[in-house]
Coordinates of C-alpha atoms in Angstrom, one line a residue:
X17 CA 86.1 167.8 109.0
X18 CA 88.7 164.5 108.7
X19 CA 87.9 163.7 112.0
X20 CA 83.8 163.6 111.6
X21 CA 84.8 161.8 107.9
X22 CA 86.9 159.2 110.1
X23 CA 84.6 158.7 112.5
X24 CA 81.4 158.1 110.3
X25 CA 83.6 155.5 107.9
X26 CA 83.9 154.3 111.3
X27 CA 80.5 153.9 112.5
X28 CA 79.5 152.7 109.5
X29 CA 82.1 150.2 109.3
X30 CA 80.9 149.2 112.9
X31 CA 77.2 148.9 111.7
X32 CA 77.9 146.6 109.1
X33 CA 80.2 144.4 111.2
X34 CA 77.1 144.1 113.7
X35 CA 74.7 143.6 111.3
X36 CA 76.7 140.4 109.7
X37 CA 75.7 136.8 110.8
X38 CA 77.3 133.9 111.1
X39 CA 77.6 130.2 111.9
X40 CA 79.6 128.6 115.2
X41 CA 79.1 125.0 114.8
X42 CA 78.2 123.2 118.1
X43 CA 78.1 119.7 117.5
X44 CA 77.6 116.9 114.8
X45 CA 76.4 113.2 115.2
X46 CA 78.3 110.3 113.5
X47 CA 77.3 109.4 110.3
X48 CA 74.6 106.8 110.9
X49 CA 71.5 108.6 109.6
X50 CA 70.4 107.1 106.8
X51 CA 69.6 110.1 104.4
X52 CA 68.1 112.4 106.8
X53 CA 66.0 115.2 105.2
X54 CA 64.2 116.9 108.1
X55 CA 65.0 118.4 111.3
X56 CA 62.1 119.3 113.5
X57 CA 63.0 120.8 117.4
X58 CA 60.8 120.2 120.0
X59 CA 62.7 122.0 122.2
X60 CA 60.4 121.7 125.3
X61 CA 60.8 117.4 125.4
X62 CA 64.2 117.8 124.5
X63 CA 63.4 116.2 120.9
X64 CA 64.8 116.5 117.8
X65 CA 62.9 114.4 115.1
X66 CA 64.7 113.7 112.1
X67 CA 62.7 112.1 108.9
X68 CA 65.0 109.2 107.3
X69 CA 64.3 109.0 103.9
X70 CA 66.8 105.3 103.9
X71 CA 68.3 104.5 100.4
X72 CA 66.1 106.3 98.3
X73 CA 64.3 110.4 97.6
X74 CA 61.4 108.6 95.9
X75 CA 60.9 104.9 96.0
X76 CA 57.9 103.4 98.3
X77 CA 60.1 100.6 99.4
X78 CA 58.9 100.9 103.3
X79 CA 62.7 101.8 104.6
X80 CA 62.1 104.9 105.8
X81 CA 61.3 106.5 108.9
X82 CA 61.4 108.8 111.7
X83 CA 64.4 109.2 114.3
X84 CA 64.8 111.1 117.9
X85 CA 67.6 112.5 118.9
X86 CA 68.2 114.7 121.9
X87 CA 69.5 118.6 121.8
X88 CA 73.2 117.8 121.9
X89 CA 72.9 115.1 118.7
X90 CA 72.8 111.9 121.1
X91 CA 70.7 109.1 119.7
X92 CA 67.6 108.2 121.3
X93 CA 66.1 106.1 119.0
X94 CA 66.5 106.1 115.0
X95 CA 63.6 103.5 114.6
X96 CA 61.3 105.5 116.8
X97 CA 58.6 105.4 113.3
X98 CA 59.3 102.8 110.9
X99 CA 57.3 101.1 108.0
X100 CA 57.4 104.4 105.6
X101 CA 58.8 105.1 102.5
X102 CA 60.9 108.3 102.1
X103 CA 59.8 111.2 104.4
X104 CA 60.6 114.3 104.0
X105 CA 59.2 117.5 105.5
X106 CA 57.4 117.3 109.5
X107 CA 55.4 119.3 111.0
X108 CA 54.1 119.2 114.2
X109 CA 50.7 120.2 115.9
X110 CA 49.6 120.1 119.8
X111 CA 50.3 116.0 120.2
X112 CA 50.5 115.3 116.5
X113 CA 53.8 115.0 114.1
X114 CA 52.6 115.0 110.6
X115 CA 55.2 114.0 107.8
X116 CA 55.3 114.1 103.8
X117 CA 56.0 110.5 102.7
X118 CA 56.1 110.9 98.8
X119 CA 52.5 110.8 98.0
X120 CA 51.1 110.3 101.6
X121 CA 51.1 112.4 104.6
X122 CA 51.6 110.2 107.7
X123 CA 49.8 111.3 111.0
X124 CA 51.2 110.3 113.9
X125 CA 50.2 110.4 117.6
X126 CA 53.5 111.3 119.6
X127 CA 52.7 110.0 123.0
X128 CA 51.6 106.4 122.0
X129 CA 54.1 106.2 119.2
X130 CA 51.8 105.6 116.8
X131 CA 50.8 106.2 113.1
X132 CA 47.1 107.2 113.8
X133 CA 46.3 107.2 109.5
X134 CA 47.8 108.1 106.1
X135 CA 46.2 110.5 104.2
X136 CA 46.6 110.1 100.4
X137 CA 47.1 113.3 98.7
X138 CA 44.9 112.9 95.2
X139 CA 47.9 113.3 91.9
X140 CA 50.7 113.7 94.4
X141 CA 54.2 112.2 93.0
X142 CA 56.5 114.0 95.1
X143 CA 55.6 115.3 98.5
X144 CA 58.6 117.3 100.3
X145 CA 58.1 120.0 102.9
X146 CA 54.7 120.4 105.0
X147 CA 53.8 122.8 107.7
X148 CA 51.0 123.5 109.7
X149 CA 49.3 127.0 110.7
X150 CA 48.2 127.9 114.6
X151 CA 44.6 126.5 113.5
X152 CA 45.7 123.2 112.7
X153 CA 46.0 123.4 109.0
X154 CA 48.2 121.5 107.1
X155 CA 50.2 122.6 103.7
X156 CA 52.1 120.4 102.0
X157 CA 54.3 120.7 98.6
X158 CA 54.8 118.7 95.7
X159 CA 58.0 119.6 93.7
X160 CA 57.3 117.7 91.1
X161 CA 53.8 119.0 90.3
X162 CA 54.3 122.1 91.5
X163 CA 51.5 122.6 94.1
X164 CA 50.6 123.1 97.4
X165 CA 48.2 121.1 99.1
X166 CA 45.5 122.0 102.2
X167 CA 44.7 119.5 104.8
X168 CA 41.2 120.4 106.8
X169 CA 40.0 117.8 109.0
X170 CA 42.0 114.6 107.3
X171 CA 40.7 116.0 103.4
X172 CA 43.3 117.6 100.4
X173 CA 42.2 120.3 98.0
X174 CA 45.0 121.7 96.1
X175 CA 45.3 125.4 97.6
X176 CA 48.0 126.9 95.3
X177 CA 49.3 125.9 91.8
X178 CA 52.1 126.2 89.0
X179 CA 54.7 127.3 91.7
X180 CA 58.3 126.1 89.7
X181 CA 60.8 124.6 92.4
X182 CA 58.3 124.7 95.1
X183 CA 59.4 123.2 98.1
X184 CA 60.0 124.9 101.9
X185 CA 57.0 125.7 103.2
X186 CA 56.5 128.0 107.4
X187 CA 52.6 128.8 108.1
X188 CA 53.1 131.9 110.1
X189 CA 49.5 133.3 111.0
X190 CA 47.2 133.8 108.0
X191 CA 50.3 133.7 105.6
X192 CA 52.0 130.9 103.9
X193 CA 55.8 131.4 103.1
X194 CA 57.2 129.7 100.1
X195 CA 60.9 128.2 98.8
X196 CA 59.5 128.4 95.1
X197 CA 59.1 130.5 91.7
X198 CA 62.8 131.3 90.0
X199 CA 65.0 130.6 93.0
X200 CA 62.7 133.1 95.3
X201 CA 61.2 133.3 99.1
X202 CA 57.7 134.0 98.5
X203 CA 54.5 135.1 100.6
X204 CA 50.9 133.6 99.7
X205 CA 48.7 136.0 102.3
X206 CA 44.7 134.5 102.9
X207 CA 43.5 135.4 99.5
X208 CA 46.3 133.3 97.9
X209 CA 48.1 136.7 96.5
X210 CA 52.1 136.2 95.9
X211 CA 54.3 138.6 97.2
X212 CA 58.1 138.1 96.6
X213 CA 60.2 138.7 99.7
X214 CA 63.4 137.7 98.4
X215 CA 65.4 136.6 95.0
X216 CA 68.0 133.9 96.2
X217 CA 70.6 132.3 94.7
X218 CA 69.4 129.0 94.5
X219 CA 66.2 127.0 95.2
X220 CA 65.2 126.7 99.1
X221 CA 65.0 124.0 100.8
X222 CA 64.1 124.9 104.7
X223 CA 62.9 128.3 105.3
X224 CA 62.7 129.6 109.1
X225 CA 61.4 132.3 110.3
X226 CA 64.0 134.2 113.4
X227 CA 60.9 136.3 114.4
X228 CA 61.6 139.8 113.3
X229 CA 60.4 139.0 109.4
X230 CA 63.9 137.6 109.0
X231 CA 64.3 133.9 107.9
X232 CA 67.4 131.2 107.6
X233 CA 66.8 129.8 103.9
X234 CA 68.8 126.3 103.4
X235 CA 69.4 125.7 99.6
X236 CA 70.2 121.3 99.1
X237 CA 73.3 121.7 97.4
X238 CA 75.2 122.8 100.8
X239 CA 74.5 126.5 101.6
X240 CA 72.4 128.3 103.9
X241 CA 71.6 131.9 103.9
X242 CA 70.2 134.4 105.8
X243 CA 67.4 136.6 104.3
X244 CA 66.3 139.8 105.5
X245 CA 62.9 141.1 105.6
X246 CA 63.9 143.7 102.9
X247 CA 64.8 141.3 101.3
X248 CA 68.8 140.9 101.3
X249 CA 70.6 138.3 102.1
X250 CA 74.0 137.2 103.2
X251 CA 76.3 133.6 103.1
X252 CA 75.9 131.8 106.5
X253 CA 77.4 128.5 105.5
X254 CA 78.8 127.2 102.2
X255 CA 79.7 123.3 102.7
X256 CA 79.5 122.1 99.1
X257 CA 83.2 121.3 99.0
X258 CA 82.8 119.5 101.3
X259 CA 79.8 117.1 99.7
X260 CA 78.0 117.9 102.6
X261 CA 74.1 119.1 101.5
X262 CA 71.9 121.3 103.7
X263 CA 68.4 119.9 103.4
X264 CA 65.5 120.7 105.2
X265 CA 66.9 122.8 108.4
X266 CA 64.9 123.2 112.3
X267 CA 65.5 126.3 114.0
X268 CA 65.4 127.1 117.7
X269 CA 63.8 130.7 118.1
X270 CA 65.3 130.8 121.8
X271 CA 68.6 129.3 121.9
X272 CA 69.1 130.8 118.2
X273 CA 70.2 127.3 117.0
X274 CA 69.7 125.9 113.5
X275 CA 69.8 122.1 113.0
X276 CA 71.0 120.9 109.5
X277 CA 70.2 117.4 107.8
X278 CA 73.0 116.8 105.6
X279 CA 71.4 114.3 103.6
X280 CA 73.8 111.8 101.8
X281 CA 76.3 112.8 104.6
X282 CA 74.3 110.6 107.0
X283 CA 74.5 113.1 109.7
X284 CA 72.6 116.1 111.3
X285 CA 74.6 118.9 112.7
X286 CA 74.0 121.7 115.0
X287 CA 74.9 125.5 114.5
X288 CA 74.7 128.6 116.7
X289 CA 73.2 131.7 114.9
X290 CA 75.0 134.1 116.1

């Protein structure tokens, strides 16, 4: 009887070694990002684009910008978009990157380099994250209202409402997940019903999905966490002694990588999810 009491405290012990993440950094770039917010792979041309917000979260003072880097951090060009204001959250679609620019979302053509038009979101103040579904609809939040706005064919409507601390948003087939409410990860399924899948914390920042209904939630202040679909979570990364935020992360499904804006750290660094 010892022995089977040994060797389940064993296997048990074994299964929750397994089951616990954690963080391998792989790389960081100097600190010559001016306020980066937002990470966003394209892993298949080799792109990271990073939104520099410049000197300021909120003032339309036409600093800002977009950046490329490559997958191993080296600069290809940190003026690859310039003439905006303070960008934030990107998404991208087919041959289109699409980026929240405090009241504005900014759609650019990737191949010509281009800002093809701004669409003015109607009693916007603070635009952060955006994302964009497999049909080629856009969602984009305002913290500071507390609503989520729909894009369809270049036109707002607000799509959901009185959301406290809303901010990361991940379209994921005919669901909207949601860094909002009391420090929560929340789902918003077609009919706009709220379902919470987690109690965090802190408020999220960057939410990505890992593919198995587990996601990497990135709170500003410097930690990132890794939630399970049950709704548990564990400590991948605490860097607030540091100073060292963790704004609005990029994941690499494949490679299991998670790229990390640190915001007044000036930098963006790379970590394997392991």
């Amino acid at each position: 009887m010892k022995k089977i009491i040994i060797l389940s405290l064993a296997l048990l012990l074994g299964t929750t070694v397994k089951a616990q993440h954690k963080l391998e950094k792989i790389w960081e770039t100097d600190s010559i990002i001016n306020m980066p917010e937002s990470v966003l792979p394209d892993t298949k041309a080799g792109i990271l684009y990073v939104s520099i917000m410049g000197n300021s979260a909120d003032e339309k003072d036409g600093i800002g910008g977009i950046g490329k880097l490559d997958l191993n951090g080296k600069i290809i060009d940190l003026d690859w978009i310039h003439g905006l204001n303070s960008p934030k959250g990107l998404a991208k679609y087919g041959n289109t990157l699409y980026a929240a620019d405090i009241t504005d979302v900014v759609v650019i053509d990737i191949p010509s380099s281009k800002i093809v038009r701004k669409i003015p979101i109607a009693g916007s103040i603070f635009l952060n994250d955006i994302t964009v579904s497999d049909k080629g609809v856009v969602y984009v939040s305002d913290s500071r209202t507390k609503k989520i706005h729909q894009i369809i064919n270049n036109k707002d409507a607000v799509y959901l409402e009185n959301i406290d601390g809303v901010n990361g948003l991940k379209a994921i087939g005919k669901d909207l997940y949601i860094a909002g409410g009391n420090k929560q990860l929340l789902q918003a399924n077609e009919k706009k019903e709220l379902t919470t899948i987690a109690d965090l914390p802190c408020g999220g920042d960057g939410i990505e999905p890992i593919g198995n209904g587990d996601f990497v939630y990135s709170c500003w202040a410097g930690y990132i966490y890794y939630v399970h679909a049950n709704g548990k979570y564990e400590l991948l990364l605490d860097s607030t002694a540091e100073k060292k935020n963790t704004a609005d992360i990029g994941y690499d499904p494949v490679k299991k990588i998670i790229y990390v804006p640190t915001f007044f750290k000036k930098s963006v660094a790379a970590y394997q999810l392991k």
